[in-house]
Amino acid sequence: MYSVLEKGGVCSPKGFTASGICAGIKASGNADMALLKSEKAARCFSVFTTNKVKAAPVLYDKAVLEHAHRASAVIVNSGNANACTGEQGYADAERMAILTESALNLTPKSVLVCSTGVIGHLMPMEKIEAGIPKLVEKLHAEASEEFGRAILTTDLALKSLAVEITTSKGTVTIGGACKGSGMIHPNMATMLAFITTDVELPIDFFAEFRANIADSFNAITVDGDTSTNDTCFLLANGMSGVSYDDMSLSEQGEFRAALMIVMKELAKDIVRDGEGATKLIELCIEKAESHEEALKMARFIGTSNLAKCAMFGEDPNWGRILSSAGSSGCNMVAEHTDLFFGDVQVLAGGRPVDCDREKLLAVVRQREYKVTLVLNIGFASASAFTCDLSYDYVKINAEYTT
């Protein structure tokens, strides 16, 4: 079993330090540069945006990780995406890495780079260059919150978590932090996510990591837009002295489950903090033909503007859910389908149920609730998470660059 650590985050596992500062990139004066460092080079598992337009840091990191599977640090800035900035943008991303490597006395190609913010502006390199020594000077082991806050853009809330697991070989820890609030949609969402652990993981653990991504960061949507900068790193430095390969099968299962908890809870925090969001809704598809079909349908419903507007208006308009499911391209038979808002059934065999209206309204007035669509054509299930579409979402994004 795992236990959640109070005020846990990326620094909770052994051997990780971090820092966060205000370098003057954001006009707001909020923290906008962060650094995460592992005392020992960590095995790095990565997943990046599938957007055809990729930001310079994504291109740089992909090139670095093609030849190496370990990293010692990640330098991050918020307030500027360094996307659509051409050769100069790539050179700036590379320079961020090189300057950080020099300041930390690390070998070349051992530092990764992440950026988030407004697209189409060259990096203010004089501010970046001045900020890197300050980040290095401020590195410490209790900086999970400092790191977590410095990576935020339009986010309103810190997204940070850590869990601890006891094994026969010793105690191991998984920590994480992420940012994301708008331009959120698989694959992946507009987000940066950093997962750390002090377990030594084998290189073939990537398949497990990728599967976790599918049911966490790739199972959320706020607005149907996929970013240019999406990045998720899992850094495993082995400094607990515990190797995944030396764990028992049950302990390996506990580790995988705990990692899934960290990733899924961070992903849900992104949706909770969706731009202008007032609701978090889990869309659960049950008894589908396959897990892939169930997840695809859940994601599709989560992007329906009509359904999301109904969620904002606290209107249990089941017709919008059913119509969206039927448009998803997934197999379903309307006459076999059941639908529930919370535990209130509104549809049975594709026909409306005469339910208690007050109980139904009580469900959709909650801050968080579950919508379950039972297809009754198979044995697979999956969930996706979405938020409502409010007036504030339009206002935030209408004024984003101004």
mmCIF file of C-alpha atoms in Angstrom, residues 17-402:
data_model
loop_
_atom_site.group_PDB
_atom_site.id
_atom_site.type_symbol
_atom_site.label_atom_id
_atom_site.label_comp_id
_atom_site.label_asym_id
_atom_site.label_seq_id
_atom_site.Cartn_x
_atom_site.Cartn_y
_atom_site.Cartn_z
ATOM 1 C CA THR A 17 16.476 19.075 -5.355
ATOM 2 C CA ALA A 18 14.692 21.973 -7.031
ATOM 3 C CA SER A 19 14.241 25.731 -7.081
ATOM 4 C CA GLY A 20 11.949 28.395 -8.487
ATOM 5 C CA ILE A 21 12.493 32.118 -9.035
ATOM 6 C CA CYS A 22 11.045 35.203 -10.677
ATOM 7 C CA ALA A 23 13.298 36.056 -13.622
ATOM 8 C CA GLY A 24 11.065 38.794 -15.026
ATOM 9 C CA ILE A 25 9.706 36.809 -17.975
ATOM 10 C CA LYS A 26 6.094 37.266 -16.832
ATOM 11 C CA ALA A 27 4.716 40.789 -16.698
ATOM 12 C CA SER A 28 2.793 39.756 -13.574
ATOM 13 C CA GLY A 29 5.985 39.417 -11.582
ATOM 14 C CA ASN A 30 5.118 35.831 -10.629
ATOM 15 C CA ALA A 31 7.746 33.093 -10.493
ATOM 16 C CA ASP A 32 8.661 31.996 -14.011
ATOM 17 C CA MET A 33 11.827 29.869 -13.944
ATOM 18 C CA ALA A 34 12.369 26.509 -12.261
ATOM 19 C CA LEU A 35 15.088 23.901 -11.992
ATOM 20 C CA LEU A 36 14.848 20.221 -11.060
ATOM 21 C CA LYS A 37 18.084 18.322 -10.382
ATOM 22 C CA SER A 38 18.927 14.728 -9.538
ATOM 23 C CA GLU A 39 22.036 14.080 -7.468
ATOM 24 C CA LYS A 40 22.659 11.033 -9.651
ATOM 25 C CA ALA A 41 21.859 10.898 -13.365
ATOM 26 C CA ALA A 42 18.332 9.519 -13.637
ATOM 27 C CA ARG A 43 16.889 7.190 -16.221
ATOM 28 C CA CYS A 44 14.481 9.341 -18.203
ATOM 29 C CA PHE A 45 11.217 8.204 -19.769
ATOM 30 C CA SER A 46 9.506 10.818 -21.927
ATOM 31 C CA VAL A 47 6.316 11.473 -23.879
ATOM 32 C CA PHE A 48 5.831 14.598 -25.991
ATOM 33 C CA THR A 49 3.072 16.412 -27.859
ATOM 34 C CA THR A 50 1.695 14.867 -31.048
ATOM 35 C CA ASN A 51 0.998 18.335 -32.467
ATOM 36 C CA LYS A 52 2.687 18.757 -35.867
ATOM 37 C CA VAL A 53 3.819 22.168 -34.621
ATOM 38 C CA LYS A 54 6.377 21.381 -31.927
ATOM 39 C CA ALA A 55 8.096 23.968 -29.754
ATOM 40 C CA ALA A 56 11.877 24.286 -29.773
ATOM 41 C CA PRO A 57 12.362 22.662 -26.343
ATOM 42 C CA VAL A 58 10.389 19.602 -27.474
ATOM 43 C CA LEU A 59 12.555 19.263 -30.581
ATOM 44 C CA TYR A 60 15.720 19.720 -28.524
ATOM 45 C CA ASP A 61 14.733 17.180 -25.855
ATOM 46 C CA LYS A 62 13.680 14.599 -28.445
ATOM 47 C CA ALA A 63 17.069 14.953 -30.168
ATOM 48 C CA VAL A 64 18.941 14.565 -26.877
ATOM 49 C CA LEU A 65 16.939 11.546 -25.722
ATOM 50 C CA GLU A 66 17.410 9.737 -29.032
ATOM 51 C CA HIS A 67 21.034 9.167 -28.005
ATOM 52 C CA ALA A 68 20.772 9.012 -24.232
ATOM 53 C CA HIS A 69 18.199 7.716 -21.787
ATOM 54 C CA ARG A 70 19.399 9.549 -18.693
ATOM 55 C CA ALA A 71 19.186 13.143 -17.514
ATOM 56 C CA SER A 72 20.591 14.992 -14.513
ATOM 57 C CA ALA A 73 18.408 18.107 -14.570
ATOM 58 C CA VAL A 74 15.499 19.887 -16.231
ATOM 59 C CA ILE A 75 15.421 23.674 -16.685
ATOM 60 C CA VAL A 76 11.914 25.127 -17.091
ATOM 61 C CA ASN A 77 10.498 28.547 -17.893
ATOM 62 C CA SER A 78 6.909 29.782 -17.958
ATOM 63 C CA GLY A 79 5.547 32.866 -19.689
ATOM 64 C CA ASN A 80 7.087 32.088 -23.087
ATOM 65 C CA ALA A 81 6.511 28.864 -25.064
ATOM 66 C CA ASN A 82 9.510 29.259 -27.399
ATOM 67 C CA ALA A 83 7.259 27.834 -30.128
ATOM 68 C CA CYS A 84 7.188 28.905 -33.788
ATOM 69 C CA THR A 85 10.520 30.651 -33.237
ATOM 70 C CA GLY A 86 12.579 28.879 -35.907
ATOM 71 C CA GLU A 87 16.335 28.307 -35.751
ATOM 72 C CA GLN A 88 16.791 31.036 -33.157
ATOM 73 C CA GLY A 89 14.290 29.351 -30.855
ATOM 74 C CA TYR A 90 16.123 26.022 -31.114
ATOM 75 C CA ALA A 91 19.451 27.745 -30.455
ATOM 76 C CA ASP A 92 17.937 29.428 -27.389
ATOM 77 C CA ALA A 93 16.636 26.119 -26.024
ATOM 78 C CA GLU A 94 20.047 24.544 -26.552
ATOM 79 C CA ARG A 95 21.751 27.508 -24.875
ATOM 80 C CA MET A 96 19.464 27.164 -21.849
ATOM 81 C CA ALA A 97 20.642 23.568 -21.514
ATOM 82 C CA ILE A 98 24.319 24.353 -22.038
ATOM 83 C CA LEU A 99 24.325 27.218 -19.523
ATOM 84 C CA THR A 100 22.616 25.013 -16.950
ATOM 85 C CA GLU A 101 25.067 22.175 -17.551
ATOM 86 C CA SER A 102 27.953 24.595 -17.067
ATOM 87 C CA ALA A 103 26.494 26.089 -13.885
ATOM 88 C CA LEU A 104 25.937 22.609 -12.419
ATOM 89 C CA ASN A 105 29.255 21.174 -13.678
ATOM 90 C CA LEU A 106 27.431 18.492 -15.646
ATOM 91 C CA THR A 107 28.398 16.695 -18.829
ATOM 92 C CA PRO A 108 26.951 17.843 -22.190
ATOM 93 C CA LYS A 109 23.453 16.666 -23.138
ATOM 94 C CA SER A 110 22.531 15.930 -19.518
ATOM 95 C CA VAL A 111 20.020 18.788 -19.069
ATOM 96 C CA LEU A 112 16.545 18.854 -20.637
ATOM 97 C CA VAL A 113 14.516 21.992 -21.353
ATOM 98 C CA CYS A 114 10.804 22.787 -21.013
ATOM 99 C CA SER A 115 8.971 26.022 -21.822
ATOM 100 C CA THR A 116 5.338 27.068 -21.540
ATOM 101 C CA GLY A 117 3.461 30.283 -22.265
ATOM 102 C CA VAL A 118 2.653 32.465 -25.256
ATOM 103 C CA ILE A 119 3.511 31.108 -28.721
ATOM 104 C CA GLY A 120 5.509 33.065 -31.311
ATOM 105 C CA HIS A 121 7.830 35.206 -29.196
ATOM 106 C CA LEU A 122 11.602 34.830 -29.029
ATOM 107 C CA MET A 123 12.962 33.997 -25.612
ATOM 108 C CA PRO A 124 14.183 36.934 -23.469
ATOM 109 C CA MET A 125 17.591 35.296 -23.205
ATOM 110 C CA GLU A 126 19.144 38.023 -21.091
ATOM 111 C CA LYS A 127 16.589 37.213 -18.374
ATOM 112 C CA ILE A 128 17.045 33.472 -18.828
ATOM 113 C CA GLU A 129 20.835 33.767 -18.612
ATOM 114 C CA ALA A 130 20.628 35.898 -15.482
ATOM 115 C CA GLY A 131 18.153 33.494 -13.899
ATOM 116 C CA ILE A 132 20.090 30.240 -14.276
ATOM 117 C CA PRO A 133 22.820 31.008 -11.673
ATOM 118 C CA LYS A 134 20.130 32.100 -9.212
ATOM 119 C CA LEU A 135 18.258 28.819 -9.727
ATOM 120 C CA VAL A 136 21.427 26.814 -9.121
ATOM 121 C CA GLU A 137 22.225 28.827 -5.975
ATOM 122 C CA LYS A 138 18.727 28.259 -4.564
ATOM 123 C CA LEU A 139 18.552 24.484 -5.157
ATOM 124 C CA HIS A 140 17.354 22.636 -2.058
ATOM 125 C CA ALA A 141 15.471 19.497 -1.075
ATOM 126 C CA GLU A 142 12.329 21.198 0.272
ATOM 127 C CA ALA A 143 11.526 23.121 -2.908
ATOM 128 C CA SER A 144 8.653 21.071 -4.337
ATOM 129 C CA GLU A 145 6.230 23.970 -3.950
ATOM 130 C CA GLU A 146 8.684 26.563 -5.310
ATOM 131 C CA PHE A 147 9.221 24.412 -8.401
ATOM 132 C CA GLY A 148 5.500 23.703 -8.796
ATOM 133 C CA ARG A 149 4.526 27.365 -8.673
ATOM 134 C CA ALA A 150 7.229 28.575 -11.048
ATOM 135 C CA ILE A 151 5.981 26.355 -13.893
ATOM 136 C CA LEU A 152 2.380 27.678 -13.840
ATOM 137 C CA THR A 153 0.827 29.961 -16.492
ATOM 138 C CA THR A 154 -2.945 30.562 -16.344
ATOM 139 C CA ASP A 155 -3.240 27.913 -13.623
ATOM 140 C CA LEU A 156 -4.889 29.026 -10.406
ATOM 141 C CA ALA A 157 -3.739 26.128 -8.253
ATOM 142 C CA LEU A 158 -0.514 24.307 -7.430
ATOM 143 C CA LYS A 159 -0.483 20.717 -8.747
ATOM 144 C CA SER A 160 1.911 18.649 -6.670
ATOM 145 C CA LEU A 161 1.782 15.209 -5.042
ATOM 146 C CA ALA A 162 3.982 12.452 -3.603
ATOM 147 C CA VAL A 163 3.398 8.955 -2.272
ATOM 148 C CA GLU A 164 5.557 6.518 -0.326
ATOM 149 C CA ILE A 165 5.641 2.720 -0.594
ATOM 150 C CA THR A 166 7.239 0.248 1.820
ATOM 151 C CA THR A 167 8.887 -2.781 0.220
ATOM 152 C CA SER A 168 10.958 -5.641 1.633
ATOM 153 C CA LYS A 169 14.041 -3.913 0.168
ATOM 154 C CA GLY A 170 13.268 -0.512 1.678
ATOM 155 C CA THR A 171 11.031 2.534 1.326
ATOM 156 C CA VAL A 172 10.564 4.105 -2.102
ATOM 157 C CA THR A 173 8.912 7.361 -3.094
ATOM 158 C CA ILE A 174 7.166 8.752 -6.165
ATOM 159 C CA GLY A 175 6.700 12.523 -6.532
ATOM 160 C CA GLY A 176 5.226 14.743 -9.171
ATOM 161 C CA ALA A 177 4.258 18.209 -10.299
ATOM 162 C CA CYS A 178 2.477 19.461 -13.376
ATOM 163 C CA LYS A 179 0.992 22.544 -14.943
ATOM 164 C CA GLY A 180 -1.968 22.906 -17.253
ATOM 165 C CA SER A 181 -5.234 24.800 -17.370
ATOM 166 C CA GLY A 182 -6.143 25.536 -20.982
ATOM 167 C CA MET A 183 -5.320 24.118 -24.444
ATOM 168 C CA ILE A 184 -5.880 20.727 -22.819
ATOM 169 C CA HIS A 185 -6.584 17.672 -24.961
ATOM 170 C CA PRO A 186 -4.912 14.348 -25.754
ATOM 171 C CA ASN A 187 -2.423 13.565 -27.081
ATOM 172 C CA MET A 188 -1.265 15.032 -24.716
ATOM 173 C CA ALA A 189 -2.769 18.054 -23.085
ATOM 174 C CA THR A 190 -1.267 21.551 -22.765
ATOM 175 C CA MET A 191 0.800 20.537 -19.914
ATOM 176 C CA LEU A 192 4.201 19.970 -18.504
ATOM 177 C CA ALA A 193 4.467 17.067 -16.071
ATOM 178 C CA PHE A 194 7.449 15.939 -14.040
ATOM 179 C CA ILE A 195 7.376 12.621 -12.195
ATOM 180 C CA THR A 196 10.307 11.627 -9.976
ATOM 181 C CA THR A 197 11.147 8.413 -8.160
ATOM 182 C CA ASP A 198 14.119 7.034 -6.258
ATOM 183 C CA VAL A 199 13.568 3.507 -7.624
ATOM 184 C CA GLU A 200 15.951 2.133 -10.253
ATOM 185 C CA LEU A 201 13.732 1.340 -13.248
ATOM 186 C CA PRO A 202 14.646 -0.885 -16.226
ATOM 187 C CA ILE A 203 14.599 0.672 -19.676
ATOM 188 C CA ASP A 204 11.670 -1.544 -20.712
ATOM 189 C CA PHE A 205 9.494 0.170 -18.093
ATOM 190 C CA PHE A 206 8.625 2.666 -20.849
ATOM 191 C CA ALA A 207 5.723 0.470 -21.979
ATOM 192 C CA GLU A 208 4.202 0.720 -18.496
ATOM 193 C CA PHE A 209 4.797 4.477 -18.392
ATOM 194 C CA ARG A 210 3.145 4.889 -21.785
ATOM 195 C CA ALA A 211 0.116 2.879 -20.622
ATOM 196 C CA ASN A 212 -0.185 5.103 -17.536
ATOM 197 C CA ILE A 213 -0.081 8.195 -19.764
ATOM 198 C CA ALA A 214 -3.036 6.820 -21.759
ATOM 199 C CA ASP A 215 -5.240 6.591 -18.663
ATOM 200 C CA SER A 216 -4.068 9.794 -16.972
ATOM 201 C CA PHE A 217 -2.706 12.765 -18.920
ATOM 202 C CA ASN A 218 -4.165 11.422 -22.167
ATOM 203 C CA ALA A 219 -7.578 10.867 -20.579
ATOM 204 C CA ILE A 220 -8.319 14.530 -19.866
ATOM 205 C CA THR A 221 -9.719 17.359 -21.936
ATOM 206 C CA VAL A 222 -10.620 20.967 -21.220
ATOM 207 C CA ASP A 223 -11.094 22.512 -24.636
ATOM 208 C CA GLY A 224 -10.100 20.051 -27.363
ATOM 209 C CA ASP A 225 -6.831 21.795 -28.283
ATOM 210 C CA THR A 226 -3.447 20.044 -28.181
ATOM 211 C CA SER A 227 -0.443 22.205 -27.319
ATOM 212 C CA THR A 228 2.896 22.669 -29.049
ATOM 213 C CA ASN A 229 4.847 22.130 -25.824
ATOM 214 C CA ASP A 230 3.319 19.115 -24.054
ATOM 215 C CA THR A 231 5.945 17.116 -22.212
ATOM 216 C CA CYS A 232 5.900 14.456 -19.524
ATOM 217 C CA PHE A 233 9.103 13.168 -17.947
ATOM 218 C CA LEU A 234 9.559 10.289 -15.516
ATOM 219 C CA LEU A 235 12.967 10.527 -13.836
ATOM 220 C CA ALA A 236 14.174 7.485 -11.877
ATOM 221 C CA ASN A 237 17.497 7.906 -10.068
ATOM 222 C CA GLY A 238 17.640 4.681 -8.016
ATOM 223 C CA MET A 239 18.861 6.494 -4.907
ATOM 224 C CA SER A 240 16.583 4.574 -2.558
ATOM 225 C CA GLY A 241 18.817 1.586 -3.220
ATOM 226 C CA VAL A 242 15.752 -0.339 -4.407
ATOM 227 C CA SER A 243 15.585 -1.746 -7.916
ATOM 228 C CA TYR A 244 12.271 -2.487 -9.600
ATOM 229 C CA ASP A 245 13.714 -5.783 -10.867
ATOM 230 C CA ASP A 246 14.502 -6.854 -7.292
ATOM 231 C CA MET A 247 10.960 -6.244 -6.053
ATOM 232 C CA SER A 248 8.523 -9.117 -5.687
ATOM 233 C CA LEU A 249 5.721 -9.324 -8.228
ATOM 234 C CA SER A 250 3.240 -7.974 -5.665
ATOM 235 C CA GLU A 251 5.580 -5.076 -4.808
ATOM 236 C CA GLN A 252 6.005 -4.276 -8.490
ATOM 237 C CA GLY A 253 2.221 -4.194 -8.760
ATOM 238 C CA GLU A 254 2.020 -1.832 -5.782
ATOM 239 C CA PHE A 255 4.626 0.437 -7.350
ATOM 240 C CA ARG A 256 2.776 0.544 -10.672
ATOM 241 C CA ALA A 257 -0.523 1.266 -8.908
ATOM 242 C CA ALA A 258 1.062 4.081 -6.872
ATOM 243 C CA LEU A 259 2.619 5.589 -9.995
ATOM 244 C CA MET A 260 -0.799 5.476 -11.659
ATOM 245 C CA ILE A 261 -2.351 7.231 -8.659
ATOM 246 C CA VAL A 262 0.204 10.068 -8.822
ATOM 247 C CA MET A 263 -0.228 10.550 -12.563
ATOM 248 C CA LYS A 264 -4.037 10.287 -12.552
ATOM 249 C CA GLU A 265 -4.492 12.643 -9.581
ATOM 250 C CA LEU A 266 -2.200 15.239 -11.158
ATOM 251 C CA ALA A 267 -4.128 14.896 -14.425
ATOM 252 C CA LYS A 268 -7.439 15.383 -12.614
ATOM 253 C CA ASP A 269 -5.988 18.460 -10.903
ATOM 254 C CA ILE A 270 -5.415 19.948 -14.365
ATOM 255 C CA VAL A 271 -9.097 19.494 -15.219
ATOM 256 C CA ARG A 272 -10.219 20.821 -11.826
ATOM 257 C CA ASP A 273 -8.166 23.930 -12.615
ATOM 258 C CA GLY A 274 -9.343 24.177 -16.226
ATOM 259 C CA GLU A 275 -9.640 27.764 -17.374
ATOM 260 C CA GLY A 276 -12.946 29.066 -16.042
ATOM 261 C CA ALA A 277 -13.974 25.589 -14.877
ATOM 262 C CA THR A 278 -16.550 25.117 -12.148
ATOM 263 C CA LYS A 279 -17.044 21.337 -12.529
ATOM 264 C CA LEU A 280 -14.946 18.174 -12.813
ATOM 265 C CA ILE A 281 -16.834 15.362 -14.543
ATOM 266 C CA GLU A 282 -15.685 11.782 -14.926
ATOM 267 C CA LEU A 283 -17.060 10.208 -18.094
ATOM 268 C CA CYS A 284 -17.073 6.453 -17.613
ATOM 269 C CA ILE A 285 -17.801 4.083 -20.492
ATOM 270 C CA GLU A 286 -18.614 0.530 -19.378
ATOM 271 C CA LYS A 287 -19.205 -2.795 -21.158
ATOM 272 C CA ALA A 288 -17.598 -1.583 -24.379
ATOM 273 C CA GLU A 289 -15.942 -3.797 -27.006
ATOM 274 C CA SER A 290 -12.415 -2.745 -25.953
ATOM 275 C CA HIS A 291 -10.566 -0.440 -23.578
ATOM 276 C CA GLU A 292 -9.367 1.598 -26.563
ATOM 277 C CA GLU A 293 -12.924 2.099 -27.840
ATOM 278 C CA ALA A 294 -14.166 3.024 -24.363
ATOM 279 C CA LEU A 295 -11.389 5.592 -23.856
ATOM 280 C CA LYS A 296 -11.906 7.061 -27.326
ATOM 281 C CA MET A 297 -15.634 7.495 -26.697
ATOM 282 C CA ALA A 298 -15.113 9.013 -23.241
ATOM 283 C CA ARG A 299 -12.575 11.496 -24.624
ATOM 284 C CA PHE A 300 -14.898 12.403 -27.495
ATOM 285 C CA ILE A 301 -17.831 13.157 -25.206
ATOM 286 C CA GLY A 302 -15.499 15.235 -23.056
ATOM 287 C CA THR A 303 -14.810 17.567 -25.987
ATOM 288 C CA SER A 304 -18.472 18.232 -26.823
ATOM 289 C CA ASN A 305 -19.088 21.951 -26.346
ATOM 290 C CA LEU A 306 -22.813 21.313 -26.100
ATOM 291 C CA ALA A 307 -22.360 18.739 -23.340
ATOM 292 C CA LYS A 308 -19.846 20.957 -21.531
ATOM 293 C CA CYS A 309 -22.195 23.965 -21.682
ATOM 294 C CA ALA A 310 -24.968 21.820 -20.198
ATOM 295 C CA MET A 311 -22.593 20.824 -17.404
ATOM 296 C CA PHE A 312 -21.914 24.489 -16.678
ATOM 297 C CA GLY A 313 -25.646 25.224 -16.641
ATOM 298 C CA GLU A 314 -26.260 22.240 -14.318
ATOM 299 C CA ASP A 315 -28.619 20.849 -16.922
ATOM 300 C CA PRO A 316 -28.745 17.006 -16.995
ATOM 301 C CA ASN A 317 -29.244 16.994 -20.753
ATOM 302 C CA TRP A 318 -28.605 13.308 -21.433
ATOM 303 C CA GLY A 319 -29.427 13.716 -25.105
ATOM 304 C CA ARG A 320 -26.168 15.605 -25.622
ATOM 305 C CA ILE A 321 -24.195 12.800 -23.998
ATOM 306 C CA LEU A 322 -25.871 10.106 -26.092
ATOM 307 C CA SER A 323 -25.590 12.093 -29.316
ATOM 308 C CA SER A 324 -21.893 12.726 -28.755
ATOM 309 C CA ALA A 325 -21.276 9.040 -28.014
ATOM 310 C CA GLY A 326 -22.970 8.142 -31.276
ATOM 311 C CA SER A 327 -20.747 10.589 -33.166
ATOM 312 C CA SER A 328 -17.510 9.251 -31.673
ATOM 313 C CA GLY A 329 -16.948 6.623 -34.352
ATOM 314 C CA CYS A 330 -17.026 3.874 -31.707
ATOM 315 C CA ASN A 331 -19.323 0.903 -31.882
ATOM 316 C CA MET A 332 -22.540 1.135 -29.886
ATOM 317 C CA VAL A 333 -26.171 0.079 -30.149
ATOM 318 C CA ALA A 334 -28.534 2.756 -28.864
ATOM 319 C CA GLU A 335 -31.183 0.195 -27.902
ATOM 320 C CA HIS A 336 -28.685 -1.561 -25.588
ATOM 321 C CA THR A 337 -27.428 1.549 -23.854
ATOM 322 C CA ASP A 338 -27.953 2.646 -20.246
ATOM 323 C CA LEU A 339 -26.965 6.072 -18.874
ATOM 324 C CA PHE A 340 -26.460 7.318 -15.314
ATOM 325 C CA PHE A 341 -25.730 10.714 -13.737
ATOM 326 C CA GLY A 342 -24.132 9.696 -10.466
ATOM 327 C CA ASP A 343 -26.345 6.844 -9.253
ATOM 328 C CA VAL A 344 -29.469 8.216 -10.962
ATOM 329 C CA GLN A 345 -30.412 6.261 -14.079
ATOM 330 C CA VAL A 346 -31.840 8.394 -16.892
ATOM 331 C CA LEU A 347 -31.742 5.912 -19.762
ATOM 332 C CA ALA A 348 -32.375 2.146 -19.916
ATOM 333 C CA GLY A 349 -32.066 0.224 -23.157
ATOM 334 C CA GLY A 350 -31.946 3.488 -25.059
ATOM 335 C CA ARG A 351 -35.261 4.692 -23.579
ATOM 336 C CA PRO A 352 -35.803 7.474 -21.000
ATOM 337 C CA VAL A 353 -36.340 6.455 -17.379
ATOM 338 C CA ASP A 354 -38.873 8.213 -15.199
ATOM 339 C CA CYS A 355 -36.368 9.214 -12.514
ATOM 340 C CA ASP A 356 -36.517 11.470 -9.446
ATOM 341 C CA ARG A 357 -35.857 14.931 -10.920
ATOM 342 C CA GLU A 358 -34.675 16.434 -7.638
ATOM 343 C CA LYS A 359 -32.129 13.665 -7.100
ATOM 344 C CA LEU A 360 -30.900 14.148 -10.664
ATOM 345 C CA LEU A 361 -30.495 17.903 -10.181
ATOM 346 C CA ALA A 362 -28.680 17.306 -6.902
ATOM 347 C CA VAL A 363 -26.065 15.275 -8.810
ATOM 348 C CA VAL A 364 -25.332 17.868 -11.503
ATOM 349 C CA ARG A 365 -25.153 20.678 -8.936
ATOM 350 C CA GLN A 366 -22.142 19.017 -7.324
ATOM 351 C CA ARG A 367 -18.623 20.324 -7.946
ATOM 352 C CA GLU A 368 -17.551 16.859 -9.070
ATOM 353 C CA TYR A 369 -19.676 13.978 -10.339
ATOM 354 C CA LYS A 370 -19.653 10.950 -12.624
ATOM 355 C CA VAL A 371 -21.559 10.225 -15.829
ATOM 356 C CA THR A 372 -21.659 6.524 -16.727
ATOM 357 C CA LEU A 373 -22.612 5.198 -20.145
ATOM 358 C CA VAL A 374 -23.120 1.427 -20.173
ATOM 359 C CA LEU A 375 -22.952 0.105 -23.753
ATOM 360 C CA ASN A 376 -23.714 -3.552 -22.954
ATOM 361 C CA ILE A 377 -21.813 -4.868 -25.986
ATOM 362 C CA GLY A 378 -18.587 -6.102 -24.331
ATOM 363 C CA PHE A 379 -16.570 -6.282 -21.134
ATOM 364 C CA ALA A 380 -14.150 -3.312 -21.314
ATOM 365 C CA SER A 381 -14.304 0.040 -19.577
ATOM 366 C CA ALA A 382 -12.402 3.336 -19.385
ATOM 367 C CA SER A 383 -12.790 6.819 -17.975
ATOM 368 C CA ALA A 384 -11.914 10.300 -19.176
ATOM 369 C CA PHE A 385 -12.114 13.552 -17.236
ATOM 370 C CA THR A 386 -13.468 16.861 -18.465
ATOM 371 C CA CYS A 387 -14.720 20.166 -17.112
ATOM 372 C CA ASP A 388 -17.580 22.470 -17.968
ATOM 373 C CA LEU A 389 -17.365 25.328 -20.473
ATOM 374 C CA SER A 390 -18.028 28.613 -18.704
ATOM 375 C CA TYR A 391 -18.214 32.306 -19.558
ATOM 376 C CA ASP A 392 -14.818 32.772 -17.912
ATOM 377 C CA TYR A 393 -13.128 30.350 -20.326
ATOM 378 C CA VAL A 394 -14.054 32.637 -23.218
ATOM 379 C CA LYS A 395 -12.924 35.733 -21.319
ATOM 380 C CA ILE A 396 -9.560 34.231 -20.309
ATOM 381 C CA ASN A 397 -8.719 33.113 -23.826
ATOM 382 C CA ALA A 398 -10.090 36.197 -25.552
ATOM 383 C CA GLU A 399 -7.591 38.262 -23.575
ATOM 384 C CA TYR A 400 -4.695 35.741 -23.364
ATOM 385 C CA THR A 401 -1.982 37.759 -25.129
ATOM 386 C CA THR A 402 -3.206 41.147 -23.957
#
